[in-house]
Amino acid sequence: MDAQAWFAERFTETISPDGLTKPRARQLAALITTGGYDGALLLECRREPDSGHEVLILKVLVPLGQRALVNTIEPDEPMAVLIGRDDLLPHAYPLRPDFPAHVPHFNVALPGQPRSLCLYETPADEVRRTYTAIGFVERIRWWLAETAYGRLHGDAQPLDPLFQQAGLTLILPPGDIEPGTLCVATRVSDRLNSPVRLVEVTQENVPRLQDEKGLHAVIFLRSQPVEHGRVRDIPFDMAHLVGVYQDIGADISDALKAALLAIYNSTHAKFLLDQPLILIIATPLMRAGGGVEAKTVRAFITQDVTSGDLAIKLGILLKEKGLWGRPLLMQPEVQDLAAVSLIPADIHEPFDRARAQLASGSPVNEAVPTALLGAGALGSQIAFFAGRGGYGFRIIVDNDYLLPHNLARHALGPEYVAWSKAVAVGRELNYLLGDGTAEAIHDDILYPSEGGRWPAALGEMRRVIDASASVPVARWLACDAVREAQAASCFLNPSGRDAVVLIEGSGRSPRLDHLEMSYYRHLVGDAGLAGHLSPGEVALYVGGCRNPSVKIPQTQVAALTGCVVEALCRRSWPDTGGIYVWRSGEGLTGITYHAFDGEPYEQAQVGEWTVWVRRGLLGEMAEARQRAGKLETGGILVGTWDRDRKIAYVVNHYDPPPDSIHEPTGFIRGTVGVYETIVDIHAKTADNLTYIGEWHTHPVGYGTQPSRDDERLLWWIHDALRWSDAPALILIVGDDGARLVLKDEADHYAEALVDGFAPA
């Protein structure tokens, strides 16, 4: 069934744009039908009766030039935009029957369902923070144009796989493996998509292993040491493999036969004869006339041949009526081993780099019940650095697993590969500080399991440290979490050269989201923080397309972690809150330190929006009003919106441009330098701060009631921000204080004075 037929069959109710009920559907329809946007045309709207999901059928206008196309993308592409649950992003589905199916970056779909475009490389929670209707349509147009010219998949990205991942990641166990050890590949955890590792087969675990699906028998061989020399071709069948080792004087035939016979002779592992075989061969390498200096390890997987089948071909076993036995011939005939196809594989060996001894400090006298959110590279090292100083974490929350590449910067050792990070870190802390010190909670911080310990356990804490490196987690902790615990957030910047710590004040004032806003403000205004949010150097891609791991040496992470632990675990938390940034030089030639006091914010409820205004900004505006005397003055406001929570943050204001007009009864803000200022703010804050409205003063003797000019200004701002999914906002300073005035997309008008503010 093609995409058009699939949507027609399910979305049977045709509706008008005015009849749409989904907020994002209404926003998208309004963008296209008002005539101010020419990137798409709205053809029709439909609804699925049972679910209430809505779909907009669009004609997307693709910005194609004269260059020859690599893929057949049309200038007008019919597209279905599906809007489901309110907490999910819309999905875009191409409707043209002959739309190219071989191009990369489609989302996976169930059999019989159409595939949607993979539009974003970042997680949905991150996209939702800045999602707008116009941004969504422009992303579709970008996807189509880049696909047309064959540029969507970058040269540095791994190729899209032919099939989806099977969910199996094979990892060698730690330590040296003795030949003859009988192993299978199995999961440590019973959670879906968890990694697998090789485990030894014992009498006790056989009943459990036999019930598992997808097992492979594993045979380890260690050949005789050989001199290093010419690199040989990789063998693709068993005869070639045996021949290669014979050529270099390290015949593996006898060792292979002995290993297979060990399976047959075992009292508990005969079931491995019916499993596919993974053959792992370790070959010690030595220089001419010298000793062993290294080893090479290769893995080979048999295709459509079990370990028992291979034993039969080698002439050491036979099978009659389902029973295994030994042949009677003294010199059994070896069958053609070239028929045993092999898939050569590079394997992940245990990470063997020795960890540096962590320096211990003076013990912390007060055992403050503390939660640690995130047990990744930074979170795990915070836990161990602090633990060795006597600081205990009561709960550790994370839902990720440890993989080999994590070991370059993670505090856990190779014995914990494939473990839950939270469980493993908690286990190590309990070994260090005593059983029961730390409780591990393997759960998603934002989407916890029903009936689990999280997030109720947060109510038992007096402090919480967020090391998740996730803005959505920090916002949840600031705005939504039920807690009395004082919170802090810590993270590394994109390049990994800087560390940041935000600590709430006593009584949660200022709270984490206010500190986040002030942190962005300092990035704009402090020259010592230039380039702080510039991206780092990509080392490799892991976990899927467009998911880079940044190249950061462990020495750098360790040095910055020491600074973070010093602030969080060895010093008293300031009553006023604080923002701390450590910047490391190239090759750790020096670390510079920047500290800023926390800034209080004033709250105002303006219609359905909660507006937080930095208190210092209000004082600065009052001083500007006093300097202006009998004239009005003003400028632009900078901040951001949290659209999901209906929160606006007013973070900073800018003085009037030089071409502004100041009058006793009016103010016209000029334009000179405004665009450059906004571009600079976007660059320095990675788009976290932006233009959100205007401010101006009324002269002495006048209050803050909006004038007719102010109403016209509100309409102008509303028009400028109409596709930003945010209200128009102005802030007026007068005799009676500071007044916020908002106008949203539905023409709802609201105003409120900011409490706790008196003009200078």
PDB file of C-alpha atoms in Angstrom, residues 362-368 389-390:
ATOM      1  CA  SER A 362      40.081  15.599  53.315  1.00  0.00           C
ATOM      2  CA  PRO A 363      36.845  13.795  54.220  1.00  0.00           C
ATOM      3  CA  VAL A 364      33.612  15.740  54.233  1.00  0.00           C
ATOM      4  CA  ASN A 365      32.281  15.786  57.786  1.00  0.00           C
ATOM      5  CA  GLU A 366      28.608  16.212  56.951  1.00  0.00           C
ATOM      6  CA  ALA A 367      27.009  13.285  55.114  1.00  0.00           C
ATOM      7  CA  VAL A 368      24.393  15.211  53.153  1.00  0.00           C
ATOM      8  CA  GLY A 389      36.943  12.268  49.509  1.00  0.00           C
ATOM      9  CA  GLY A 390      34.262  10.845  51.811  1.00  0.00           C
TER      10      GLY A 390
END
